[in-house]
PDB file of C-alpha atoms in Angstrom:
ATOM      1  CA  MET A  28      -0.369   0.003  -0.182  1.00  0.00           C
ATOM      2  CA  ILE A  29       0.947   3.227  -0.757  1.00  0.00           C
ATOM      3  CA  THR A  30       0.168   6.140   1.868  1.00  0.00           C
ATOM      4  CA  ILE A  31      -0.879   9.042   0.149  1.00  0.00           C
ATOM      5  CA  GLN A  32      -0.257  11.342   3.675  1.00  0.00           C
ATOM      6  CA  GLY A  33       2.994  13.467   3.126  1.00  0.00           C
ATOM      7  CA  ARG A  34       3.498  12.781  -0.375  1.00  0.00           C
ATOM      8  CA  THR A  35       4.145  15.286  -2.583  1.00  0.00           C
ATOM      9  CA  PHE A  36       1.659  14.529  -5.968  1.00  0.00           C
ATOM     10  CA  LEU A  37       1.936  16.683  -9.217  1.00  0.00           C
ATOM     11  CA  VAL A  38      -1.102  16.460 -10.780  1.00  0.00           C
ATOM     12  CA  THR A  39      -1.545  17.716 -14.266  1.00  0.00           C
ATOM     13  CA  GLY A  40      -4.199  18.734 -16.092  1.00  0.00           C
ATOM     14  CA  GLY A  41      -5.211  19.782 -11.778  1.00  0.00           C
ATOM     15  CA  THR A  42      -7.755  22.924 -12.479  1.00  0.00           C
ATOM     16  CA  GLY A  43      -9.962  20.534 -14.880  1.00  0.00           C
ATOM     17  CA  PHE A  44     -12.868  18.598 -13.740  1.00  0.00           C
ATOM     18  CA  ILE A  45     -11.470  15.299 -12.595  1.00  0.00           C
ATOM     19  CA  GLY A  46      -8.168  16.294 -11.539  1.00  0.00           C
ATOM     20  CA  SER A  47      -9.560  19.189  -9.561  1.00  0.00           C
ATOM     21  CA  ALA A  48     -11.600  16.532  -8.046  1.00  0.00           C
ATOM     22  CA  LEU A  49      -8.145  14.392  -7.163  1.00  0.00           C
ATOM     23  CA  VAL A  50      -6.180  17.180  -6.118  1.00  0.00           C
ATOM     24  CA  LYS A  51      -8.945  18.765  -3.228  1.00  0.00           C
ATOM     25  CA  SER A  52      -8.833  14.543  -2.498  1.00  0.00           C
ATOM     26  CA  LEU A  53      -5.271  14.940  -2.441  1.00  0.00           C
ATOM     27  CA  VAL A  54      -4.925  17.580   0.142  1.00  0.00           C
ATOM     28  CA  ALA A  55      -7.919  15.932   2.161  1.00  0.00           C
ATOM     29  CA  ARG A  56      -5.838  12.839   3.058  1.00  0.00           C
ATOM     30  CA  GLY A  57      -2.265  15.318   3.858  1.00  0.00           C
ATOM     31  CA  ALA A  58      -0.123  15.122   0.580  1.00  0.00           C
ATOM     32  CA  ARG A  59       1.279  17.861  -0.722  1.00  0.00           C
ATOM     33  CA  VAL A  60       0.078  18.516  -3.900  1.00  0.00           C
ATOM     34  CA  ARG A  61       1.427  20.679  -7.166  1.00  0.00           C
ATOM     35  CA  CYS A  62      -1.225  21.396  -9.624  1.00  0.00           C
ATOM     36  CA  PHE A  63       0.104  22.470 -13.422  1.00  0.00           C
ATOM     37  CA  ASP A  64      -2.221  23.454 -16.163  1.00  0.00           C
ATOM     38  CA  ASN A  65      -2.698  26.129 -18.667  1.00  0.00           C
ATOM     39  CA  ASP A  66      -6.562  26.363 -17.488  1.00  0.00           C
ATOM     40  CA  SER A  67      -7.137  26.332 -21.129  1.00  0.00           C
ATOM     41  CA  ARG A  68     -10.700  24.293 -19.812  1.00  0.00           C
ATOM     42  CA  GLY A  69      -9.831  23.708 -16.382  1.00  0.00           C
ATOM     43  CA  VAL A  70     -11.221  26.642 -13.407  1.00  0.00           C
ATOM     44  CA  ARG A  71      -8.915  27.161 -10.479  1.00  0.00           C
ATOM     45  CA  ALA A  72     -12.021  27.942  -8.562  1.00  0.00           C
ATOM     46  CA  ARG A  73     -12.842  24.494  -8.561  1.00  0.00           C
ATOM     47  CA  LEU A  74     -10.258  23.626  -5.516  1.00  0.00           C
ATOM     48  CA  GLY A  75     -12.690  25.361  -3.518  1.00  0.00           C
ATOM     49  CA  ASP A  76     -10.984  25.646  -0.095  1.00  0.00           C
ATOM     50  CA  ALA A  77      -8.081  23.319  -0.967  1.00  0.00           C
ATOM     51  CA  ILE A  78      -6.349  26.095  -3.146  1.00  0.00           C
ATOM     52  CA  GLY A  79      -4.845  27.954  -0.209  1.00  0.00           C
ATOM     53  CA  ASP A  80      -2.417  24.334   0.500  1.00  0.00           C
ATOM     54  CA  VAL A  81      -2.017  23.430  -3.728  1.00  0.00           C
ATOM     55  CA  GLU A  82       1.217  24.978  -5.819  1.00  0.00           C
ATOM     56  CA  LEU A  83       0.029  26.140  -8.635  1.00  0.00           C
ATOM     57  CA  VAL A  84       1.842  25.641 -11.635  1.00  0.00           C
ATOM     58  CA  ALA A  85       0.477  27.455 -15.097  1.00  0.00           C
ATOM     59  CA  GLY A  86       2.426  25.886 -18.097  1.00  0.00           C
ATOM     60  CA  ASP A  87       1.012  23.811 -21.217  1.00  0.00           C
ATOM     61  CA  ILE A  88       1.595  20.035 -21.033  1.00  0.00           C
ATOM     62  CA  ARG A  89       3.282  20.533 -24.910  1.00  0.00           C
ATOM     63  CA  ASP A  90       5.981  22.442 -23.050  1.00  0.00           C
ATOM     64  CA  ALA A  91       9.192  20.630 -21.852  1.00  0.00           C
ATOM     65  CA  THR A  92      10.480  22.665 -19.884  1.00  0.00           C
ATOM     66  CA  ALA A  93       7.863  24.007 -18.034  1.00  0.00           C
ATOM     67  CA  VAL A  94       6.793  20.260 -16.815  1.00  0.00           C
ATOM     68  CA  ALA A  95      10.737  19.007 -16.321  1.00  0.00           C
ATOM     69  CA  LYS A  96      10.433  22.170 -13.928  1.00  0.00           C
ATOM     70  CA  ALA A  97       6.842  20.900 -12.872  1.00  0.00           C
ATOM     71  CA  VAL A  98       7.963  17.888 -12.141  1.00  0.00           C
ATOM     72  CA  ARG A  99      11.605  18.174  -9.983  1.00  0.00           C
ATOM     73  CA  GLY A 100      10.404  17.432  -6.394  1.00  0.00           C
ATOM     74  CA  VAL A 101       7.867  15.421  -6.267  1.00  0.00           C
ATOM     75  CA  ASP A 102       7.086  11.952  -5.736  1.00  0.00           C
ATOM     76  CA  ALA A 103       4.201  10.748  -7.841  1.00  0.00           C
ATOM     77  CA  VAL A 104       2.795  12.508 -11.151  1.00  0.00           C
ATOM     78  CA  CYS A 105      -0.810  12.136 -11.778  1.00  0.00           C
ATOM     79  CA  HIS A 106      -1.178  12.778 -15.494  1.00  0.00           C
ATOM     80  CA  PHE A 107      -4.220  13.945 -16.738  1.00  0.00           C
ATOM     81  CA  ALA A 108      -3.861  16.818 -18.747  1.00  0.00           C
ATOM     82  CA  TYR A 109      -5.699  16.005 -22.273  1.00  0.00           C
ATOM     83  CA  VAL A 110      -8.017  18.310 -24.294  1.00  0.00           C
ATOM     84  CA  ASN A 111     -11.507  15.864 -23.288  1.00  0.00           C
ATOM     85  CA  GLY A 112     -15.373  16.777 -24.692  1.00  0.00           C
ATOM     86  CA  THR A 113     -16.361  14.717 -27.093  1.00  0.00           C
ATOM     87  CA  GLU A 114     -16.991  17.108 -29.812  1.00  0.00           C
ATOM     88  CA  PHE A 115     -13.712  18.698 -30.158  1.00  0.00           C
ATOM     89  CA  PHE A 116     -12.817  15.069 -30.901  1.00  0.00           C
ATOM     90  CA  TYR A 117     -13.876  15.783 -33.815  1.00  0.00           C
ATOM     91  CA  GLN A 118     -12.968  20.117 -34.690  1.00  0.00           C
ATOM     92  CA  ARG A 119      -9.309  19.402 -32.814  1.00  0.00           C
ATOM     93  CA  PRO A 120      -8.237  15.989 -33.592  1.00  0.00           C
ATOM     94  CA  GLU A 121      -4.768  17.657 -34.556  1.00  0.00           C
ATOM     95  CA  GLU A 122      -3.996  19.377 -31.322  1.00  0.00           C
ATOM     96  CA  ILE A 123      -5.653  16.457 -29.053  1.00  0.00           C
ATOM     97  CA  LEU A 124      -2.800  14.148 -30.576  1.00  0.00           C
ATOM     98  CA  GLU A 125      -0.295  17.315 -30.454  1.00  0.00           C
ATOM     99  CA  VAL A 126      -0.896  17.276 -26.372  1.00  0.00           C
ATOM    100  CA  ALA A 127      -1.043  13.249 -25.976  1.00  0.00           C
ATOM    101  CA  VAL A 128       2.186  12.889 -27.663  1.00  0.00           C
ATOM    102  CA  LYS A 129       4.307  15.280 -26.576  1.00  0.00           C
ATOM    103  CA  GLY A 130       2.294  15.553 -23.338  1.00  0.00           C
ATOM    104  CA  MET A 131       3.370  12.143 -22.086  1.00  0.00           C
ATOM    105  CA  MET A 132       6.870  11.800 -23.509  1.00  0.00           C
ATOM    106  CA  ASN A 133       7.157  15.637 -21.607  1.00  0.00           C
ATOM    107  CA  VAL A 134       5.764  13.781 -18.440  1.00  0.00           C
ATOM    108  CA  LEU A 135       8.371  10.595 -18.971  1.00  0.00           C
ATOM    109  CA  ASP A 136      11.074  12.599 -19.435  1.00  0.00           C
ATOM    110  CA  ALA A 137      10.907  14.931 -16.478  1.00  0.00           C
ATOM    111  CA  CYS A 138      10.161  11.823 -14.587  1.00  0.00           C
ATOM    112  CA  LEU A 139      13.404  10.101 -15.578  1.00  0.00           C
ATOM    113  CA  ALA A 140      15.231  13.004 -15.421  1.00  0.00           C
ATOM    114  CA  HIS A 141      14.397  13.884 -11.836  1.00  0.00           C
ATOM    115  CA  GLY A 142      13.828  10.542 -10.688  1.00  0.00           C
ATOM    116  CA  VAL A 143      10.123  10.261 -10.123  1.00  0.00           C
ATOM    117  CA  PRO A 144       9.014   6.340  -9.357  1.00  0.00           C
ATOM    118  CA  ASP A 145       5.448   6.438  -9.417  1.00  0.00           C
ATOM    119  CA  LEU A 146       3.054   7.250 -12.593  1.00  0.00           C
ATOM    120  CA  LEU A 147      -0.125   7.218 -13.096  1.00  0.00           C
ATOM    121  CA  LEU A 148      -1.364   8.143 -15.476  1.00  0.00           C
ATOM    122  CA  ALA A 149      -5.299   8.917 -17.328  1.00  0.00           C
ATOM    123  CA  SER A 150      -6.391   7.319 -20.212  1.00  0.00           C
ATOM    124  CA  SER A 151      -9.858   6.625 -21.735  1.00  0.00           C
ATOM    125  CA  SER A 152     -13.129   3.923 -22.143  1.00  0.00           C
ATOM    126  CA  GLU A 153     -12.435   5.162 -26.029  1.00  0.00           C
ATOM    127  CA  VAL A 154      -9.958   3.021 -26.317  1.00  0.00           C
ATOM    128  CA  TYR A 155     -11.623   0.473 -26.718  1.00  0.00           C
ATOM    129  CA  GLN A 156     -14.524   2.417 -29.415  1.00  0.00           C
ATOM    130  CA  THR A 157     -16.821  -1.221 -30.159  1.00  0.00           C
ATOM    131  CA  PRO A 158     -15.191  -4.133 -27.797  1.00  0.00           C
ATOM    132  CA  ASP A 159     -16.482  -7.605 -28.131  1.00  0.00           C
ATOM    133  CA  LEU A 160     -17.290  -7.587 -24.417  1.00  0.00           C
ATOM    134  CA  ILE A 161     -19.476  -5.627 -22.485  1.00  0.00           C
ATOM    135  CA  PRO A 162     -18.878  -5.429 -19.504  1.00  0.00           C
ATOM    136  CA  THR A 163     -15.701  -5.147 -20.732  1.00  0.00           C
ATOM    137  CA  PRO A 164     -12.977  -5.663 -19.063  1.00  0.00           C
ATOM    138  CA  GLU A 165      -9.414  -4.080 -19.605  1.00  0.00           C
ATOM    139  CA  ALA A 166      -7.462  -7.301 -21.105  1.00  0.00           C
ATOM    140  CA  VAL A 167      -9.693  -6.533 -24.917  1.00  0.00           C
ATOM    141  CA  PRO A 168      -8.224  -5.398 -27.586  1.00  0.00           C
ATOM    142  CA  LEU A 169      -7.200  -1.464 -28.344  1.00  0.00           C
ATOM    143  CA  VAL A 170      -8.438  -0.799 -31.519  1.00  0.00           C
ATOM    144  CA  VAL A 171      -8.564   2.800 -34.097  1.00  0.00           C
ATOM    145  CA  PRO A 172     -11.377   1.355 -36.263  1.00  0.00           C
ATOM    146  CA  ASP A 173     -10.506   4.224 -39.026  1.00  0.00           C
ATOM    147  CA  LEU A 174      -8.046   6.249 -39.366  1.00  0.00           C
ATOM    148  CA  LEU A 175      -9.693   9.207 -41.470  1.00  0.00           C
ATOM    149  CA  ASN A 176     -12.626   9.465 -38.645  1.00  0.00           C
ATOM    150  CA  PRO A 177     -10.762  12.040 -36.610  1.00  0.00           C
ATOM    151  CA  ARG A 178     -13.243  11.071 -33.784  1.00  0.00           C
ATOM    152  CA  TYR A 179     -10.364   8.615 -33.182  1.00  0.00           C
ATOM    153  CA  SER A 180      -7.775  11.396 -32.093  1.00  0.00           C
ATOM    154  CA  TYR A 181      -8.806  11.027 -28.958  1.00  0.00           C
ATOM    155  CA  GLY A 182      -8.463   7.679 -28.690  1.00  0.00           C
ATOM    156  CA  GLY A 183      -5.863   6.596 -30.287  1.00  0.00           C
ATOM    157  CA  GLY A 184      -3.838   9.413 -27.822  1.00  0.00           C
ATOM    158  CA  LYS A 185      -5.015   7.756 -25.308  1.00  0.00           C
ATOM    159  CA  ILE A 186      -3.952   4.452 -26.872  1.00  0.00           C
ATOM    160  CA  ILE A 187      -0.018   6.048 -27.606  1.00  0.00           C
ATOM    161  CA  SER A 188      -0.393   6.969 -24.210  1.00  0.00           C
ATOM    162  CA  GLU A 189      -0.510   4.076 -22.593  1.00  0.00           C
ATOM    163  CA  LEU A 190       2.188   2.351 -24.514  1.00  0.00           C
ATOM    164  CA  LEU A 191       4.405   4.585 -23.808  1.00  0.00           C
ATOM    165  CA  ALA A 192       3.595   4.922 -20.294  1.00  0.00           C
ATOM    166  CA  ILE A 193       3.692   1.218 -19.742  1.00  0.00           C
ATOM    167  CA  ASN A 194       6.894   0.023 -21.897  1.00  0.00           C
ATOM    168  CA  TYR A 195       8.771   3.084 -20.147  1.00  0.00           C
ATOM    169  CA  GLY A 196       7.619   1.542 -17.182  1.00  0.00           C
ATOM    170  CA  ARG A 197       9.478  -2.178 -17.760  1.00  0.00           C
ATOM    171  CA  LYS A 198      12.380  -0.320 -16.507  1.00  0.00           C
ATOM    172  CA  HIS A 199      12.261   3.447 -15.463  1.00  0.00           C
ATOM    173  CA  PHE A 200       9.858   3.505 -12.807  1.00  0.00           C
ATOM    174  CA  GLU A 201       9.014   1.578  -9.576  1.00  0.00           C
ATOM    175  CA  ARG A 202       5.521   2.068 -10.169  1.00  0.00           C
ATOM    176  CA  VAL A 203       3.475   2.866 -13.927  1.00  0.00           C
ATOM    177  CA  VAL A 204      -0.611   2.487 -13.305  1.00  0.00           C
ATOM    178  CA  VAL A 205      -3.231   3.568 -15.803  1.00  0.00           C
ATOM    179  CA  VAL A 206      -6.589   3.651 -15.070  1.00  0.00           C
ATOM    180  CA  ARG A 207      -9.946   4.375 -17.576  1.00  0.00           C
ATOM    181  CA  PRO A 208     -12.324   6.116 -17.245  1.00  0.00           C
ATOM    182  CA  HIS A 209     -15.681   5.873 -17.596  1.00  0.00           C
ATOM    183  CA  ASN A 210     -18.604   8.277 -18.114  1.00  0.00           C
ATOM    184  CA  VAL A 211     -17.855  10.831 -15.651  1.00  0.00           C
ATOM    185  CA  TYR A 212     -20.028  13.052 -14.359  1.00  0.00           C
ATOM    186  CA  GLY A 213     -20.735  15.866 -11.858  1.00  0.00           C
ATOM    187  CA  PRO A 214     -21.269  19.629 -11.119  1.00  0.00           C
ATOM    188  CA  ASP A 215     -18.982  22.253 -13.446  1.00  0.00           C
ATOM    189  CA  MET A 216     -17.975  19.050 -15.697  1.00  0.00           C
ATOM    190  CA  GLY A 217     -17.868  21.958 -18.865  1.00  0.00           C
ATOM    191  CA  ALA A 218     -20.909  21.728 -21.562  1.00  0.00           C
ATOM    192  CA  GLU A 219     -19.364  19.539 -23.841  1.00  0.00           C
ATOM    193  CA  HIS A 220     -20.455  16.658 -22.190  1.00  0.00           C
ATOM    194  CA  VAL A 221     -24.310  14.768 -22.993  1.00  0.00           C
ATOM    195  CA  ILE A 222     -25.563  15.226 -19.102  1.00  0.00           C
ATOM    196  CA  PRO A 223     -24.480  19.400 -19.030  1.00  0.00           C
ATOM    197  CA  GLN A 224     -26.068  19.314 -22.401  1.00  0.00           C
ATOM    198  CA  PHE A 225     -29.506  17.830 -21.645  1.00  0.00           C
ATOM    199  CA  ALA A 226     -29.745  20.216 -18.942  1.00  0.00           C
ATOM    200  CA  LEU A 227     -28.714  23.066 -20.537  1.00  0.00           C
ATOM    201  CA  ARG A 228     -31.617  21.972 -23.542  1.00  0.00           C
ATOM    202  CA  MET A 229     -33.954  21.342 -21.151  1.00  0.00           C
ATOM    203  CA  ARG A 230     -33.648  24.145 -19.320  1.00  0.00           C
ATOM    204  CA  ARG A 231     -34.620  26.540 -22.245  1.00  0.00           C
ATOM    205  CA  ALA A 232     -37.071  23.624 -23.326  1.00  0.00           C
ATOM    206  CA  ALA A 233     -39.017  23.924 -20.429  1.00  0.00           C
ATOM    207  CA  GLU A 234     -38.362  28.215 -20.285  1.00  0.00           C
ATOM    208  CA  GLU A 235     -40.073  27.819 -23.855  1.00  0.00           C
ATOM    209  CA  ILE A 236     -42.902  25.407 -23.585  1.00  0.00           C
ATOM    210  CA  PRO A 237     -44.182  25.995 -19.612  1.00  0.00           C
ATOM    211  CA  ALA A 238     -46.887  23.171 -20.220  1.00  0.00           C
ATOM    212  CA  GLY A 239     -47.064  19.428 -21.940  1.00  0.00           C
ATOM    213  CA  VAL A 240     -45.024  16.938 -22.976  1.00  0.00           C
ATOM    214  CA  ILE A 241     -41.361  18.700 -24.512  1.00  0.00           C
ATOM    215  CA  PRO A 242     -39.968  16.957 -28.039  1.00  0.00           C
ATOM    216  CA  PHE A 243     -36.618  16.233 -27.294  1.00  0.00           C
ATOM    217  CA  ALA A 244     -34.121  15.946 -29.896  1.00  0.00           C
ATOM    218  CA  ILE A 245     -30.604  13.792 -29.451  1.00  0.00           C
ATOM    219  CA  GLN A 246     -28.164  11.788 -31.283  1.00  0.00           C
ATOM    220  CA  GLY A 247     -29.228   8.521 -32.242  1.00  0.00           C
ATOM    221  CA  SER A 248     -31.961   6.175 -31.214  1.00  0.00           C
ATOM    222  CA  GLY A 249     -31.655   6.786 -27.583  1.00  0.00           C
ATOM    223  CA  ASP A 250     -31.118   2.784 -26.960  1.00  0.00           C
ATOM    224  CA  GLU A 251     -27.386   3.424 -26.980  1.00  0.00           C
ATOM    225  CA  THR A 252     -26.139   2.529 -23.684  1.00  0.00           C
ATOM    226  CA  ARG A 253     -23.466   4.096 -21.422  1.00  0.00           C
ATOM    227  CA  SER A 254     -22.450   3.144 -17.787  1.00  0.00           C
ATOM    228  CA  PHE A 255     -21.935   6.584 -15.721  1.00  0.00           C
ATOM    229  CA  VAL A 256     -19.966   7.281 -12.642  1.00  0.00           C
ATOM    230  CA  PHE A 257     -20.160  10.275 -10.407  1.00  0.00           C
ATOM    231  CA  ILE A 258     -17.617  12.196  -9.782  1.00  0.00           C
ATOM    232  CA  ASP A 259     -17.654  11.327  -5.792  1.00  0.00           C
ATOM    233  CA  ASP A 260     -17.371   7.996  -7.052  1.00  0.00           C
ATOM    234  CA  PHE A 261     -15.282   8.100  -9.588  1.00  0.00           C
ATOM    235  CA  THR A 262     -12.455   9.553  -7.431  1.00  0.00           C
ATOM    236  CA  ASP A 263     -12.914   7.672  -4.702  1.00  0.00           C
ATOM    237  CA  GLY A 264     -11.752   4.675  -7.489  1.00  0.00           C
ATOM    238  CA  LEU A 265      -8.722   7.171  -8.150  1.00  0.00           C
ATOM    239  CA  VAL A 266      -7.994   6.692  -4.796  1.00  0.00           C
ATOM    240  CA  ARG A 267      -8.076   3.370  -4.098  1.00  0.00           C
ATOM    241  CA  VAL A 268      -5.825   2.739  -7.280  1.00  0.00           C
ATOM    242  CA  ILE A 269      -3.320   5.191  -5.729  1.00  0.00           C
ATOM    243  CA  GLU A 270      -2.783   3.805  -2.872  1.00  0.00           C
ATOM    244  CA  HIS A 271      -3.069   0.292  -3.898  1.00  0.00           C
ATOM    245  CA  GLY A 272      -2.439  -0.266  -7.589  1.00  0.00           C
ATOM    246  CA  ALA A 273      -0.357  -2.954  -9.007  1.00  0.00           C
ATOM    247  CA  HIS A 274       3.213  -1.844 -11.373  1.00  0.00           C
ATOM    248  CA  MET A 275       2.158  -1.910 -14.861  1.00  0.00           C
ATOM    249  CA  GLY A 276      -1.412  -2.561 -14.380  1.00  0.00           C
ATOM    250  CA  VAL A 277      -4.624  -1.144 -15.594  1.00  0.00           C
ATOM    251  CA  TYR A 278      -7.623  -0.736 -14.297  1.00  0.00           C
ATOM    252  CA  ASN A 279     -11.120   0.742 -15.218  1.00  0.00           C
ATOM    253  CA  ILE A 280     -12.989   2.973 -13.233  1.00  0.00           C
ATOM    254  CA  GLY A 281     -16.519   3.288 -13.767  1.00  0.00           C
ATOM    255  CA  THR A 282     -19.724   1.569 -12.241  1.00  0.00           C
ATOM    256  CA  ASP A 283     -21.335  -1.496 -14.399  1.00  0.00           C
ATOM    257  CA  HIS A 284     -24.869   0.218 -14.511  1.00  0.00           C
ATOM    258  CA  GLU A 285     -25.693   0.051 -18.279  1.00  0.00           C
ATOM    259  CA  VAL A 286     -28.470   2.808 -19.111  1.00  0.00           C
ATOM    260  CA  PRO A 287     -30.100   3.767 -22.383  1.00  0.00           C
ATOM    261  CA  ILE A 288     -29.357   7.203 -23.496  1.00  0.00           C
ATOM    262  CA  ALA A 289     -33.031   8.067 -23.821  1.00  0.00           C
ATOM    263  CA  GLU A 290     -33.401   7.209 -20.253  1.00  0.00           C
ATOM    264  CA  VAL A 291     -30.752   9.608 -19.569  1.00  0.00           C
ATOM    265  CA  ALA A 292     -32.675  12.336 -20.705  1.00  0.00           C
ATOM    266  CA  ARG A 293     -35.949  11.169 -19.050  1.00  0.00           C
ATOM    267  CA  ILE A 294     -33.777  11.215 -15.597  1.00  0.00           C
ATOM    268  CA  VAL A 295     -32.800  15.056 -16.976  1.00  0.00           C
ATOM    269  CA  ALA A 296     -36.185  15.904 -17.421  1.00  0.00           C
ATOM    270  CA  ALA A 297     -37.863  14.553 -14.150  1.00  0.00           C
ATOM    271  CA  CYS A 298     -35.519  16.495 -12.852  1.00  0.00           C
ATOM    272  CA  PHE A 299     -37.488  19.936 -13.648  1.00  0.00           C
ATOM    273  CA  GLY A 300     -40.445  17.996 -13.122  1.00  0.00           C
ATOM    274  CA  ARG A 301     -41.432  17.384 -17.266  1.00  0.00           C
ATOM    275  CA  THR A 302     -42.107  14.702 -19.468  1.00  0.00           C
ATOM    276  CA  ILE A 303     -40.133  14.133 -22.693  1.00  0.00           C
ATOM    277  CA  ARG A 304     -40.707  12.603 -26.297  1.00  0.00           C
ATOM    278  CA  ILE A 305     -37.657  11.138 -27.713  1.00  0.00           C
ATOM    279  CA  VAL A 306     -36.756  12.718 -31.138  1.00  0.00           C
ATOM    280  CA  PRO A 307     -34.198  10.637 -32.383  1.00  0.00           C
ATOM    281  CA  GLY A 308     -31.803  11.923 -35.064  1.00  0.00           C
ATOM    282  CA  GLU A 309     -28.185  11.371 -36.537  1.00  0.00           C
ATOM    283  CA  ALA A 310     -25.599   9.625 -34.937  1.00  0.00           C
ATOM    284  CA  GLN A 311     -22.424  11.162 -34.583  1.00  0.00           C
ATOM    285  CA  ARG A 312     -19.837   8.784 -36.571  1.00  0.00           C
ATOM    286  CA  GLY A 313     -18.195   6.649 -34.680  1.00  0.00           C
ATOM    287  CA  GLY A 314     -19.463   6.658 -31.672  1.00  0.00           C
ATOM    288  CA  THR A 315     -19.880   3.166 -30.037  1.00  0.00           C
ATOM    289  CA  PRO A 316     -23.443   1.472 -29.329  1.00  0.00           C
ATOM    290  CA  ARG A 317     -22.570  -0.126 -26.031  1.00  0.00           C
ATOM    291  CA  ARG A 318     -20.446   1.037 -23.123  1.00  0.00           C
ATOM    292  CA  CYS A 319     -20.029  -0.254 -19.753  1.00  0.00           C
ATOM    293  CA  PRO A 320     -16.667  -1.573 -17.872  1.00  0.00           C
ATOM    294  CA  ASP A 321     -16.039  -4.978 -15.994  1.00  0.00           C
ATOM    295  CA  ILE A 322     -15.213  -3.429 -12.846  1.00  0.00           C
ATOM    296  CA  SER A 323     -14.108  -6.640 -10.657  1.00  0.00           C
ATOM    297  CA  LYS A 324     -10.548  -4.906 -11.187  1.00  0.00           C
ATOM    298  CA  LEU A 325     -11.506  -1.959  -9.248  1.00  0.00           C
ATOM    299  CA  ARG A 326     -14.290  -4.046  -6.710  1.00  0.00           C
ATOM    300  CA  ALA A 327     -10.827  -6.029  -5.453  1.00  0.00           C
ATOM    301  CA  LEU A 328      -9.291  -2.805  -3.972  1.00  0.00           C
ATOM    302  CA  GLY A 329     -12.632  -2.774  -2.219  1.00  0.00           C
ATOM    303  CA  PHE A 330     -14.444   0.336  -4.473  1.00  0.00           C
ATOM    304  CA  ASP A 331     -18.280   0.293  -4.368  1.00  0.00           C
ATOM    305  CA  PRO A 332     -20.095   3.359  -5.659  1.00  0.00           C
ATOM    306  CA  THR A 333     -22.890   4.880  -3.847  1.00  0.00           C
ATOM    307  CA  THR A 334     -24.406   7.525  -5.916  1.00  0.00           C
ATOM    308  CA  SER A 335     -27.212   5.913  -7.504  1.00  0.00           C
ATOM    309  CA  LEU A 336     -27.535   7.682 -11.039  1.00  0.00           C
ATOM    310  CA  ALA A 337     -31.185   9.613 -10.154  1.00  0.00           C
ATOM    311  CA  THR A 338     -29.346  11.328  -7.279  1.00  0.00           C
ATOM    312  CA  GLY A 339     -25.996  12.220  -9.368  1.00  0.00           C
ATOM    313  CA  ILE A 340     -27.908  13.437 -12.238  1.00  0.00           C
ATOM    314  CA  ASP A 341     -29.780  15.453  -9.661  1.00  0.00           C
ATOM    315  CA  THR A 342     -27.004  17.107  -8.115  1.00  0.00           C
ATOM    316  CA  THR A 343     -25.059  17.499 -11.751  1.00  0.00           C
ATOM    317  CA  VAL A 344     -28.845  19.096 -12.810  1.00  0.00           C
ATOM    318  CA  GLN A 345     -29.237  21.828  -9.820  1.00  0.00           C
ATOM    319  CA  TRP A 346     -26.120  22.765 -10.382  1.00  0.00           C
ATOM    320  CA  TYR A 347     -26.199  23.325 -14.204  1.00  0.00           C
ATOM    321  CA  ARG A 348     -29.745  24.907 -13.778  1.00  0.00           C
ATOM    322  CA  GLY A 349     -28.247  27.416 -11.538  1.00  0.00           C
ATOM    323  CA  LEU A 350     -25.916  28.827 -14.093  1.00  0.00           C
ATOM    324  CA  SER A 351     -26.602  32.691 -15.114  1.00  0.00           C
ATOM    325  CA  PRO A 352     -28.488  31.944 -18.697  1.00  0.00           C
ATOM    326  CA  ALA A 353     -25.604  32.259 -21.886  1.00  0.00           C
TER     327      ALA A 353
END
């Protein structure tokens, strides 16, 4: 077991949605934390009361000098810096790959230069694309199905990052672990994801249609499934991997509760006290019809998610309802 208290961690992407949750959790457990981010999508306010206990370093993960300076003197690096959000997969594929490859190499080079023994890489469920096994274990093949589809810039970048981390880990680190988050959600996660998008659209629709059933357009048929994990449960799983994860270990972090996207939309609508009629639309090219992780390896570390989907969505929706109209 790795003791968090008293250790010094660098969290890249530490003002992002997931990174900031980890930073706060590490601080609460008595760690010294350095946060590295260019705040392109991160928000320092996400760190809340922990901000006074965090060393904030502004920098771009593609800048080797800045990364090396940030890594100096830490005991472990948790690498979360990336370009997230499905819409960006299609709009900015070259930037996603640049951040993935240069960022991972800069982190590895800096760790080797400064003798950092412990590295955790945040990968993604996107590395599986459309797996044959549902729930999906960590050992299934990682796939880029179509070189010409810009969507796969994200999953492809994560696959490259995993290959680099694992193969450098063979002889240069005491421990390298990889985590694959599966549809993490919660308040202040950004507007480029399905639950906040549904929440913001429902808020507008409820104002425009004050009574009766609301027609609600979605991408695809609505039968496509995902398995969502609330940010508090995700962070609990992440901390368990930091404390107990095996060298060269790969861990899915999520829930094994598979739910159709149409049902997610109905739960969001219910948070507004409204009923909707699903209006199917064209699916994004390259999207997977089902996604649900096998979390047996994480359960073996004591993980047991406790936040129901209804409770987590309601908490998230209420946060987005409180935003000022755009």
